[in-house]
Coordinates of C-alpha atoms in Angstrom, one line a residue:
Chain U
M24 CA 6.9 36.3 -8.5
D25 CA 5.7 33.4 -10.6
D26 CA 3.3 31.2 -8.7
R27 CA 2.5 28.9 -11.5
P28 CA 2.9 25.3 -10.2
E29 CA 5.6 23.2 -11.7
C30 CA 4.7 19.6 -12.3
I31 CA 7.5 17.5 -10.6
D32 CA 5.9 14.0 -11.0
E33 CA 3.0 12.4 -12.8
H34 CA 1.7 8.8 -13.0
L35 CA -1.3 7.3 -14.7
L36 CA -3.4 5.7 -11.9
F37 CA -6.8 4.0 -12.3
G38 CA -7.2 5.8 -15.6
G39 CA -6.7 9.2 -13.9
R40 CA -3.5 11.3 -13.2
Q41 CA -1.6 11.3 -10.0
C42 CA 0.5 14.5 -10.0
R43 CA 2.9 16.4 -7.8
F44 CA 3.3 20.1 -8.1
R45 CA 5.7 22.6 -6.5
H46 CA 4.9 26.3 -6.4
R47 CA 5.9 29.5 -4.7
S48 CA 3.3 30.2 -2.0
A49 CA 2.3 33.8 -1.0
S50 CA 0.9 32.5 2.3
T51 CA 3.9 30.6 3.5
G52 CA 6.6 32.7 1.7
G53 CA 8.4 29.8 0.1
L54 CA 8.1 26.7 -2.0
M55 CA 5.2 24.4 -1.3
T56 CA 4.5 20.9 -2.7
Y57 CA 1.1 19.3 -3.2
S58 CA -0.2 16.2 -4.8
L59 CA -3.4 15.9 -6.9
F60 CA -5.4 13.1 -8.3
V61 CA -7.4 14.0 -11.4
P62 CA -10.1 11.5 -12.2
P63 CA -10.4 10.2 -15.8
A64 CA -12.2 12.8 -17.8
D65 CA -13.5 10.4 -20.3
R66 CA -15.6 8.5 -17.8
H67 CA -17.6 11.4 -16.5
A68 CA -19.7 14.1 -18.2
A69 CA -19.6 16.7 -15.4
P70 CA -16.4 18.4 -14.0
P71 CA -15.2 16.7 -10.8
H72 CA -16.0 17.9 -7.3
V73 CA -12.9 18.7 -5.2
V74 CA -12.0 16.9 -2.0
F75 CA -9.1 18.0 0.2
W76 CA -7.1 15.6 2.3
L77 CA -5.1 17.0 5.2
S78 CA -2.4 14.7 6.6
G79 CA -1.1 14.2 10.1
L80 CA 2.2 14.8 11.9
T81 CA 5.4 13.9 10.0
C82 CA 3.5 13.4 6.8
S83 CA 4.1 15.0 3.4
D84 CA 1.8 15.2 0.4
E85 CA 2.9 11.6 -0.4
N86 CA 1.6 9.5 2.4
F87 CA -2.1 9.6 1.5
S88 CA -1.1 9.5 -2.2
Q89 CA 0.7 6.2 -1.8
K90 CA -1.0 4.4 1.0
S91 CA -4.7 5.2 1.2
G92 CA -6.0 3.5 -2.0
A93 CA -8.4 6.5 -2.3
Q94 CA -7.8 7.1 -6.0
R95 CA -9.7 3.9 -7.0
L96 CA -12.9 5.4 -5.6
A97 CA -12.1 8.9 -6.6
A98 CA -11.8 7.7 -10.2
E99 CA -15.2 6.0 -10.0
L100 CA -16.9 8.9 -8.1
N101 CA -15.4 11.7 -10.2
L102 CA -13.6 13.4 -7.3
L103 CA -10.5 15.5 -7.7
L104 CA -8.3 14.9 -4.6
V105 CA -6.0 17.6 -3.4
M106 CA -3.3 16.6 -0.9
P107 CA -1.2 19.4 0.5
D108 CA 2.0 19.1 2.5
T109 CA 1.7 19.5 6.3
S110 CA 4.0 22.6 6.5
P111 CA 6.4 24.7 4.5
R112 CA 9.8 23.1 4.3
G113 CA 13.4 23.6 3.2
E114 CA 16.2 26.0 3.9
G115 CA 15.2 29.2 5.5
V116 CA 12.1 27.6 7.1
P117 CA 12.3 27.3 10.9
D118 CA 12.2 23.8 12.3
D119 CA 12.4 21.9 15.6
A120 CA 14.0 18.6 16.4
A121 CA 10.7 17.3 17.7
Y122 CA 8.4 15.5 15.3
D123 CA 5.4 17.5 16.5
L124 CA 6.6 21.0 15.9
G125 CA 7.9 22.9 12.9
Q126 CA 8.4 21.2 9.5
G127 CA 5.8 18.4 9.1
A128 CA 3.7 19.8 11.9
G129 CA 2.0 23.0 10.7
F130 CA -1.3 22.3 12.6
Y131 CA -3.2 24.3 9.9
V132 CA -2.9 27.6 11.8
N133 CA -1.5 31.1 11.0
A134 CA 1.5 31.4 13.4
T135 CA 1.8 34.8 15.1
R136 CA 4.9 34.1 17.2
E137 CA 8.5 34.1 16.1
P138 CA 10.3 32.2 14.6
W139 CA 7.2 30.7 13.0
A140 CA 5.2 33.8 12.0
G141 CA 6.7 34.4 8.6
H142 CA 6.2 30.9 7.1
F143 CA 3.8 28.9 9.2
R144 CA 0.6 30.1 7.7
M145 CA -1.0 26.8 6.7
F146 CA -4.5 28.1 7.6
D147 CA -4.4 30.7 4.9
Y148 CA -2.7 28.3 2.6
V149 CA -5.3 25.5 2.8
A150 CA -8.3 27.7 3.3
D151 CA -7.7 30.2 0.5
E152 CA -4.5 30.0 -1.6
L153 CA -4.5 26.3 -2.5
P154 CA -8.2 26.0 -3.4
A155 CA -7.9 29.1 -5.6
L156 CA -4.8 27.7 -7.3
V157 CA -6.5 24.3 -8.0
R158 CA -9.4 26.1 -9.5
R159 CA -7.1 28.0 -11.8
Q160 CA -5.3 24.8 -12.8
F161 CA -8.3 22.5 -13.4
A162 CA -11.9 22.8 -14.6
V163 CA -13.7 21.6 -11.5
S164 CA -17.2 22.0 -10.0
S165 CA -17.9 24.7 -7.5
R166 CA -18.4 22.2 -4.7
Q167 CA -15.8 20.9 -2.4
S168 CA -15.4 18.8 0.7
I169 CA -12.6 18.2 3.2
M170 CA -11.2 15.3 5.2
G171 CA -8.0 14.5 7.1
H172 CA -6.2 12.3 9.6
S173 CA -5.1 13.1 13.2
M174 CA -3.5 16.6 13.0
G175 CA -5.1 16.8 9.5
G176 CA -8.4 15.6 10.9
H177 CA -8.2 18.6 13.3
G178 CA -7.4 20.8 10.2
A179 CA -10.4 19.4 8.2
L180 CA -12.9 19.8 11.0
M181 CA -11.7 23.2 12.1
L182 CA -11.7 24.6 8.6
A183 CA -15.2 23.2 7.9
L184 CA -16.4 24.7 11.1
R185 CA -14.8 28.1 10.3
F186 CA -16.2 28.1 6.7
P187 CA -19.1 25.8 6.6
G188 CA -20.5 27.5 3.5
R189 CA -17.5 26.5 1.6
F190 CA -17.8 22.7 2.2
S191 CA -20.5 20.3 1.4
S192 CA -19.3 17.8 4.0
V193 CA -16.3 17.1 6.3
S194 CA -14.8 13.8 7.6
A195 CA -11.9 12.7 9.6
F196 CA -9.9 9.7 10.8
A197 CA -8.7 9.8 14.4
P198 CA -8.8 13.6 14.5
I199 CA -7.5 15.9 17.2
V200 CA -10.8 17.5 18.1
N201 CA -9.8 19.6 21.1
P202 CA -6.3 20.8 20.4
A203 CA -6.5 23.5 23.0
Q204 CA -6.7 20.9 25.7
V205 CA -4.4 18.0 24.7
P206 CA -0.6 17.8 24.7
W207 CA 0.0 17.9 20.9
G208 CA -2.2 20.9 20.5
R209 CA -1.1 22.8 23.6
K210 CA 2.5 22.5 22.6
A211 CA 2.0 23.6 19.0
F212 CA -0.5 26.4 19.8
S213 CA 1.7 27.9 22.5
E214 CA 4.7 27.9 20.1
Y215 CA 2.8 29.1 17.1
L216 CA 0.2 31.4 18.8
G217 CA 1.7 32.3 22.2
D218 CA 0.3 32.0 25.7
D219 CA -3.0 33.7 25.2
E220 CA -5.2 30.6 25.1
Q221 CA -8.2 32.7 24.0
A222 CA -6.4 33.0 20.6
W223 CA -6.3 29.2 20.4
L224 CA -10.0 28.7 20.4
E225 CA -10.6 29.8 16.9
Y226 CA -8.6 26.7 15.9
D227 CA -10.3 24.3 18.3
S228 CA -13.1 22.2 16.8
C229 CA -14.8 21.5 20.1
H230 CA -15.0 25.2 20.8
L231 CA -16.2 26.0 17.3
L232 CA -18.9 23.4 17.2
A233 CA -20.3 24.5 20.5
G234 CA -20.5 28.2 19.4
D235 CA -23.7 29.8 18.1
E236 CA -22.0 30.9 14.9
A237 CA -21.2 27.3 13.9
R238 CA -23.3 26.2 10.9
R239 CA -24.3 22.6 10.5
L240 CA -22.7 20.5 7.8
P241 CA -22.6 16.7 7.4
M242 CA -19.7 15.3 9.5
L243 CA -18.3 11.7 9.6
I244 CA -15.5 10.6 12.0
D245 CA -13.9 7.2 12.2
Q246 CA -11.8 6.3 15.3
G247 CA -10.1 3.0 16.0
D248 CA -10.3 1.8 19.6
G249 CA -6.8 0.3 19.3
D250 CA -5.3 3.7 18.6
Q251 CA -2.5 4.5 21.0
F252 CA -3.3 8.2 21.0
L253 CA -7.1 7.8 21.6
A254 CA -7.2 8.7 25.3
T255 CA -4.4 11.3 25.5
Q256 CA -4.6 13.2 22.3
L257 CA -7.8 12.5 20.4
Q258 CA -10.9 12.1 22.6
P259 CA -13.5 12.2 19.9
A260 CA -16.2 11.7 22.5
K261 CA -15.7 15.4 23.5
L262 CA -16.8 16.4 20.0
A263 CA -19.6 13.9 19.9
E264 CA -20.9 15.3 23.2
A265 CA -20.8 18.9 22.0
A266 CA -22.6 17.7 18.8
R267 CA -25.3 15.9 20.8
R268 CA -25.9 19.0 22.9
N269 CA -26.3 21.1 19.7
S270 CA -28.3 18.5 17.8
W271 CA -25.6 18.2 15.2
P272 CA -25.5 15.6 12.5
L273 CA -22.2 14.1 13.5
T274 CA -21.6 10.4 12.9
L275 CA -18.8 9.0 15.1
R276 CA -17.9 5.4 14.4
I277 CA -15.7 3.5 16.8
Q278 CA -13.9 0.8 14.8
P279 CA -12.9 -2.1 17.1
G280 CA -9.2 -3.0 16.9
Y281 CA -8.0 -0.4 14.4
D282 CA -5.0 1.7 15.2
H283 CA -3.6 5.1 14.1
S284 CA -1.9 3.9 10.9
Y285 CA -2.6 4.3 7.2
F286 CA -3.9 0.7 7.3
F287 CA -6.8 2.1 9.3
I288 CA -7.4 4.8 6.8
A289 CA -7.2 2.4 3.8
S290 CA -9.8 0.2 5.4
F291 CA -12.4 2.9 5.6
I292 CA -11.5 5.5 3.0
E293 CA -14.2 4.1 0.6
D294 CA -16.9 5.0 3.1
H295 CA -15.6 8.5 3.5
L296 CA -15.4 9.2 -0.3
R297 CA -18.9 7.8 -0.8
F298 CA -20.1 10.0 2.1
H299 CA -18.6 13.1 0.4
A300 CA -19.8 12.2 -3.0
E301 CA -23.3 11.8 -1.7
H302 CA -23.3 15.3 -0.2
L303 CA -21.4 16.9 -3.1
N304 CA -24.0 15.5 -5.5
G305 CA -27.0 16.0 -3.2
Chain D
M22 CA 18.8 -22.4 16.2
D23 CA 15.3 -21.1 16.8
D24 CA 13.6 -20.3 13.5
R25 CA 10.3 -19.4 15.0
P26 CA 9.3 -16.1 13.4
E27 CA 9.0 -13.1 15.7
C28 CA 6.1 -10.7 15.1
I29 CA 7.6 -7.2 14.8
D30 CA 4.5 -5.3 13.6
E31 CA 0.8 -5.9 13.3
H32 CA -2.2 -3.9 12.1
L33 CA -5.9 -4.5 11.6
L34 CA -6.6 -4.0 7.9
F35 CA -9.9 -4.6 6.1
G36 CA -10.9 -6.9 8.9
G37 CA -7.8 -9.0 8.5
R38 CA -4.3 -8.8 9.9
Q39 CA -1.3 -7.1 8.3
C40 CA 1.8 -8.6 10.0
R41 CA 5.6 -8.4 9.8
F42 CA 7.7 -11.2 10.9
R43 CA 11.5 -11.6 11.4
H44 CA 13.2 -15.0 11.6
R45 CA 16.5 -16.7 11.3
S46 CA 16.7 -18.3 7.8
A47 CA 18.5 -21.5 7.1
S48 CA 18.6 -20.7 3.4
T49 CA 20.2 -17.3 3.7
G50 CA 22.1 -17.8 6.9
G51 CA 20.8 -14.7 8.7
L52 CA 17.7 -12.8 9.7
M53 CA 15.0 -12.4 7.1
T54 CA 11.9 -10.2 7.3
Y55 CA 8.6 -10.9 5.6
S56 CA 5.1 -9.4 5.7
L57 CA 1.8 -11.3 5.6
F58 CA -1.8 -10.4 5.2
V59 CA -4.2 -12.8 6.9
P60 CA -7.7 -12.4 5.6
P61 CA -10.6 -12.2 8.2
A62 CA -11.4 -15.7 9.3
D63 CA -14.9 -14.9 10.3
R64 CA -15.9 -14.0 6.8
H65 CA -14.9 -17.3 5.2
A66 CA -15.6 -21.0 6.0
A67 CA -12.6 -22.5 4.2
P68 CA -8.9 -21.9 5.0
P69 CA -7.4 -19.2 2.7
H70 CA -5.3 -20.0 -0.3
V71 CA -1.8 -18.6 -0.3
V72 CA -0.5 -16.0 -2.8
F73 CA 3.1 -14.9 -2.8
W74 CA 4.2 -11.5 -4.0
L75 CA 7.8 -10.9 -5.0
S76 CA 9.0 -7.3 -5.1
G77 CA 11.4 -5.6 -7.4
L78 CA 14.8 -3.9 -7.1
T79 CA 15.3 -1.7 -4.0
C80 CA 12.1 -2.9 -2.4
S81 CA 11.6 -4.5 1.0
D82 CA 8.6 -6.5 2.2
E83 CA 6.8 -3.2 2.9
N84 CA 6.4 -1.6 -0.6
F85 CA 3.6 -3.9 -1.7
S86 CA 2.1 -4.0 1.8
Q87 CA 1.7 -0.3 1.9
K88 CA 1.2 0.8 -1.7
S89 CA -0.7 -1.9 -3.7
G90 CA -4.1 -1.8 -2.0
A91 CA -4.2 -5.6 -2.5
Q92 CA -5.5 -6.4 0.9
R93 CA -9.0 -5.1 0.2
L94 CA -9.5 -7.8 -2.4
A95 CA -7.5 -10.5 -0.5
A96 CA -9.9 -10.0 2.4
E97 CA -12.9 -10.4 0.1
L98 CA -11.4 -13.4 -1.9
N99 CA -10.0 -15.2 1.2
L100 CA -6.3 -15.0 0.1
L101 CA -3.4 -15.0 2.5
L102 CA -0.7 -12.8 1.0
V103 CA 3.0 -13.5 1.7
M104 CA 5.4 -10.7 0.9
P105 CA 9.1 -11.6 1.4
D106 CA 12.0 -9.1 1.4
T107 CA 14.1 -9.0 -1.8
S108 CA 17.3 -10.2 -0.2
P109 CA 19.0 -10.9 3.0
R110 CA 20.1 -7.7 4.8
G111 CA 22.2 -6.4 7.6
E112 CA 25.7 -6.6 9.0
G113 CA 27.7 -9.5 7.8
V114 CA 25.6 -9.7 4.5
P115 CA 27.6 -8.6 1.5
D116 CA 26.4 -5.5 -0.4
D117 CA 27.2 -3.3 -3.3
A118 CA 26.8 0.4 -3.8
A119 CA 24.7 -0.1 -6.9
Y120 CA 20.9 -0.4 -6.4
D121 CA 20.8 -3.4 -8.7
L122 CA 23.2 -5.7 -6.9
G123 CA 23.5 -7.0 -3.4
Q124 CA 21.0 -6.1 -0.6
G125 CA 17.6 -5.3 -2.1
A126 CA 18.5 -7.1 -5.4
G127 CA 18.6 -10.9 -4.7
F128 CA 17.1 -11.8 -8.1
Y129 CA 15.6 -15.0 -6.6
V130 CA 18.7 -17.1 -7.4
N131 CA 21.0 -19.3 -5.4
A132 CA 24.4 -17.5 -5.7
T133 CA 27.3 -19.7 -6.3
R134 CA 30.0 -17.1 -6.5
E135 CA 31.8 -15.2 -3.7
P136 CA 31.1 -13.0 -1.8
W137 CA 27.4 -13.7 -2.4
A138 CA 27.3 -17.5 -2.1
G139 CA 26.8 -17.8 1.6
H140 CA 23.8 -15.5 2.0
F141 CA 22.2 -14.9 -1.4
R142 CA 20.0 -18.0 -1.7
M143 CA 16.7 -16.4 -2.4
F144 CA 15.6 -19.2 -4.7
D145 CA 15.7 -21.7 -1.9
Y146 CA 14.2 -19.2 0.5
V147 CA 11.2 -18.4 -1.6
A148 CA 10.7 -21.8 -3.3
D149 CA 10.9 -23.9 -0.1
E150 CA 11.8 -22.3 3.2
L151 CA 9.2 -19.5 3.3
P152 CA 6.2 -21.6 2.0
A153 CA 6.9 -24.3 4.6
L154 CA 7.3 -21.7 7.4
V155 CA 3.9 -20.0 6.5
R156 CA 2.2 -23.4 6.5
R157 CA 3.5 -24.1 10.0
Q158 CA 2.3 -20.7 11.1
F159 CA -1.2 -20.6 9.6
A160 CA -3.9 -23.0 8.7
V161 CA -4.1 -22.5 4.9
S162 CA -5.3 -24.5 1.9
S163 CA -2.8 -26.6 0.0
R164 CA -3.1 -24.4 -3.0
Q165 CA -0.9 -21.4 -3.8
S166 CA -0.2 -18.9 -6.6
I167 CA 2.6 -16.5 -7.1
M168 CA 3.0 -13.0 -8.6
G169 CA 5.5 -10.2 -8.7
H170 CA 6.9 -6.9 -10.1
S171 CA 9.9 -6.3 -12.3
M172 CA 12.7 -8.4 -10.7
G173 CA 10.0 -10.0 -8.7
G174 CA 8.0 -10.6 -11.8
H175 CA 11.0 -12.5 -13.1
G176 CA 11.1 -14.4 -9.8
A177 CA 7.4 -15.3 -9.9
L178 CA 7.5 -16.5 -13.5
M179 CA 10.7 -18.4 -13.1
L180 CA 9.6 -20.2 -10.0
A181 CA 6.3 -21.1 -11.5
L182 CA 8.0 -22.5 -14.6
R183 CA 10.5 -24.4 -12.4
F184 CA 7.7 -25.8 -10.2
P185 CA 4.5 -25.6 -12.1
G186 CA 2.9 -28.3 -10.0
R187 CA 3.2 -26.1 -6.9
F188 CA 1.3 -23.2 -8.3
S189 CA -2.3 -22.9 -9.5
S190 CA -1.4 -19.7 -11.5
V191 CA 1.2 -17.0 -11.9
S192 CA 1.1 -13.3 -12.8
A193 CA 3.5 -10.4 -13.1
F194 CA 3.6 -6.7 -13.6
A195 CA 6.4 -5.5 -15.9
P196 CA 8.5 -8.6 -15.4
I197 CA 12.1 -9.2 -16.5
V198 CA 11.3 -12.2 -18.7
N199 CA 14.7 -12.8 -20.2
P200 CA 17.3 -11.9 -17.6
A201 CA 20.1 -13.8 -19.3
Q202 CA 19.9 -11.2 -22.2
V203 CA 19.2 -7.9 -20.6
P204 CA 21.5 -5.5 -18.6
W205 CA 20.0 -5.9 -15.1
G206 CA 20.0 -9.7 -15.4
R207 CA 23.4 -10.1 -17.0
K208 CA 25.0 -8.0 -14.4
A209 CA 23.3 -9.8 -11.5
F210 CA 23.8 -13.3 -12.9
S211 CA 27.5 -12.8 -13.7
E212 CA 28.0 -11.6 -10.2
Y213 CA 25.9 -14.2 -8.4
L214 CA 26.4 -17.2 -10.8
G215 CA 29.7 -16.5 -12.6
D216 CA 30.6 -16.4 -16.3
D217 CA 29.1 -19.7 -17.4
E218 CA 26.0 -18.4 -19.1
Q219 CA 24.6 -22.0 -19.3
A220 CA 24.1 -21.8 -15.5
W221 CA 22.0 -18.7 -16.0
L222 CA 19.3 -20.4 -18.1
E223 CA 17.6 -22.3 -15.3
Y224 CA 16.7 -18.8 -14.0
D225 CA 15.5 -17.4 -17.3
S226 CA 11.8 -17.5 -18.0
C227 CA 12.0 -17.3 -21.8
H228 CA 14.4 -20.3 -21.8
L229 CA 12.2 -22.2 -19.3
L230 CA 9.0 -21.6 -21.1
A231 CA 10.5 -22.7 -24.4
G232 CA 11.8 -26.0 -23.0
D233 CA 10.0 -29.3 -23.3
E234 CA 10.0 -29.9 -19.6
A235 CA 7.9 -26.7 -18.9
R236 CA 4.4 -27.5 -17.8
R237 CA 1.6 -25.2 -18.6
L238 CA -0.1 -23.1 -16.0
P239 CA -2.3 -20.0 -16.3
M240 CA -0.2 -16.9 -16.7
L241 CA -1.2 -13.2 -16.7
I242 CA 1.2 -10.3 -17.4
D243 CA 0.5 -6.6 -17.3
Q244 CA 2.9 -4.2 -18.9
G245 CA 2.6 -0.4 -19.2
D246 CA 3.7 1.1 -22.4
G247 CA 4.9 4.2 -20.6
D248 CA 7.4 2.1 -18.6
Q249 CA 10.9 3.5 -19.0
F250 CA 12.4 0.0 -18.7
L251 CA 10.2 -1.6 -21.3
A252 CA 12.6 -1.7 -24.3
T253 CA 15.9 -2.2 -22.5
Q254 CA 15.1 -4.5 -19.5
L255 CA 11.7 -6.0 -19.8
Q256 CA 10.7 -7.0 -23.4
P257 CA 7.6 -9.1 -22.5
A258 CA 7.0 -9.7 -26.3
K259 CA 9.9 -12.2 -26.1
L260 CA 8.0 -14.3 -23.6
A261 CA 4.7 -13.9 -25.5
E262 CA 6.4 -15.1 -28.7
A263 CA 7.8 -18.2 -26.9
A264 CA 4.3 -18.8 -25.5
R265 CA 2.7 -18.5 -28.9
R266 CA 5.2 -21.0 -30.4
N267 CA 4.4 -23.5 -27.7
S268 CA 0.6 -22.8 -27.6
W269 CA 0.8 -21.5 -24.0
P270 CA -2.1 -19.9 -22.2
L271 CA -0.3 -16.6 -21.6
T272 CA -2.3 -13.4 -21.4
L273 CA -0.1 -10.4 -22.0
R274 CA -1.9 -7.0 -21.6
I275 CA -0.2 -3.8 -22.7
Q276 CA -1.7 -1.0 -20.6
P277 CA -1.4 2.3 -22.5
G278 CA 0.3 5.1 -20.6
Y279 CA 1.1 3.2 -17.4
D280 CA 4.7 3.3 -16.0
H281 CA 6.9 1.1 -13.8
S282 CA 5.6 2.4 -10.5
Y283 CA 3.4 1.1 -7.7
F284 CA 0.6 3.3 -9.1
F285 CA 0.6 0.9 -12.1
I286 CA 0.4 -2.1 -9.8
A287 CA -2.4 -0.6 -7.7
S288 CA -4.4 0.1 -10.8
F289 CA -4.5 -3.6 -11.9
I290 CA -3.9 -5.6 -8.8
E291 CA -7.6 -6.4 -8.5
D292 CA -7.5 -8.2 -11.9
H293 CA -4.5 -10.2 -10.8
L294 CA -6.1 -11.3 -7.5
R295 CA -9.3 -12.3 -9.2
F296 CA -7.3 -14.2 -11.8
H297 CA -5.5 -16.1 -9.0
A298 CA -8.7 -16.7 -7.0
E299 CA -10.4 -18.1 -10.1
H300 CA -7.7 -20.7 -10.7
L301 CA -7.1 -21.4 -7.0
N302 CA -10.8 -22.2 -6.6
G303 CA -11.2 -23.9 -10.0

C-alpha cells in the first residue's frame, strides 16, 4: 500500500505554500485529506516548527485554511501549519445523518464499537500517523504545538494532556473541555466507545488535567461569552477550576460578545500563534 | 415597498461588526443581500470612510467576508467595508446553467436585453442604490473608495472611471480590464447588452481610461503571473499601456507565482487597504 501523499491543490500564500494532500491512512483504513501551510523558506534560516490545528464539528481541512487568516502570522513566525480533516470520509466509511456523529465528527478518539471501529481512529491518526508523515515530507524542527476549535479544541487539549512531552504548548478556541459530561461528547463517546464511561475518561480533558500523571504545559484558551454553546457544551470554567486546584499555568480569556464562528477565531488567532511561537522558541 | 434592510446575520470580528443584510432593491426589482464590516467605533474619533468590494464570477457577498482577512486592517484603519452580491438571485430571476452568465455573474452592467433587462441592473445598484442605502444606515464620512477581484475588478475600475469624482481611489486584483475584447466579457455583454458593441464601451475600462473625459484617480492593480486566466481574460498590460499613453497614475504590480484565488487576495489585501486609507485620508 502506497501511503505517499498526493498533492491535490497548491496556492502561493503570503510567500509560502498552501497545499492539500490526500493519502491512504493506515490508522483510518482509507483515504484522508489534510491541508498544510509551509512558510516561506527564504525568509527564515531555521527549519519551521510544526503547529497542528484541529477543527470542529462539520469542518474539513479547508475551514481553517480559508477563514482563519493564520497563514499571515505563520509566514512571519516560521510555523508550518498542519490541518487534518475531522474524520475519515467517503464510500465505505460509516456515517450518520446527524451533524455531530460520523463523518465530520470524529472527536479525535479511537472508536471501539461497531460500525465505527474500523475507520474512526482519529486519535492514532492525529497523535502518531500524521505527525510522522509530515516529518517525512518536510524538513521541520523537532518541536511542535497543537491548537483547535470546539470539538478540535477538545482534541488539542486532550492530546496535549495525553502526550505533554510531545508538545511545547497547547491552545484552544471554545473547546469542549469535559466531553464525558456534555451532550455532544456523551452522544459521540457512547456511540464510538460504548457504555462503559470509565473508557471515556482517557479522552476527557478535565479528567486528564486533574490526574496525577498530567504534566504541565503552557495552555491558552479563548472563549466568547456570546457563544451559543457556552453553557451547554463548553463550560471552560470547569477546566479552569481543575487547573487552579492543581496550580496549572492555564490562561482562560473570556472575550466579550464573541460567538462560536470562524470570525471569533480570526480575531484572536494572532495571539495564539504568537503564544505558540514563544514557547516553541523558548 | 419597504426597502429597509433586514439584518440576517451578525458577528463580532476584530472588535467591529460583520453583518449581512437583505433588502428589496428598486434597481434589481427583487431581494438583494450584502455584507458589511463596521469598524469598532470606540477606537476612532472620526466616522469611517467607506470602501466597496466587488466580487468575481460565482461569488456571493460571503467570499470576501470569510476569506480575505480584510477586516483586521479595516478595524485598524477605520474603514467600513461594503460587500454586495454579484447579481440578483432567487425565484423569478433569470439564470443560465453556465457559471459566467446570469445569477452570480451580473458584470456590474444595466442589462438592456431580455430576459435579463428587468433584474440585471447591477450598475445602478452598486453605483447609486447601495451607497445611498449604506449612508442611511450608518454614520460614515463622505469619502469612499472601491476595489474588486476579476469580474469585480472590472466593476471597480469601470465604476471609478465612470464616476471618478465619487471615489478617492480604486484598486483591483486580477481585473478584467477589457471586457469588450475577451471571452468572458464578450459573452456577457452580448447577452446583457445585445450585439451593438458600441454600447459595450461604456462598461470597458480600457476604453474609458483612454477617453478624454476620464478623470485621473489613484489606481492600484495586483496581478499574479501564475493566474490561469491572465492571458485569455485579464491582460492588465492593456490597461497599463493605455495609462502610460495618458500619463495616468496606475500602479500595476505583477506578483510572481500567485494565482486567481482568494489566497492571492488575502496575501495583498493589506496593501490595498493601506493604499485606500492613504488617499481617503489625504
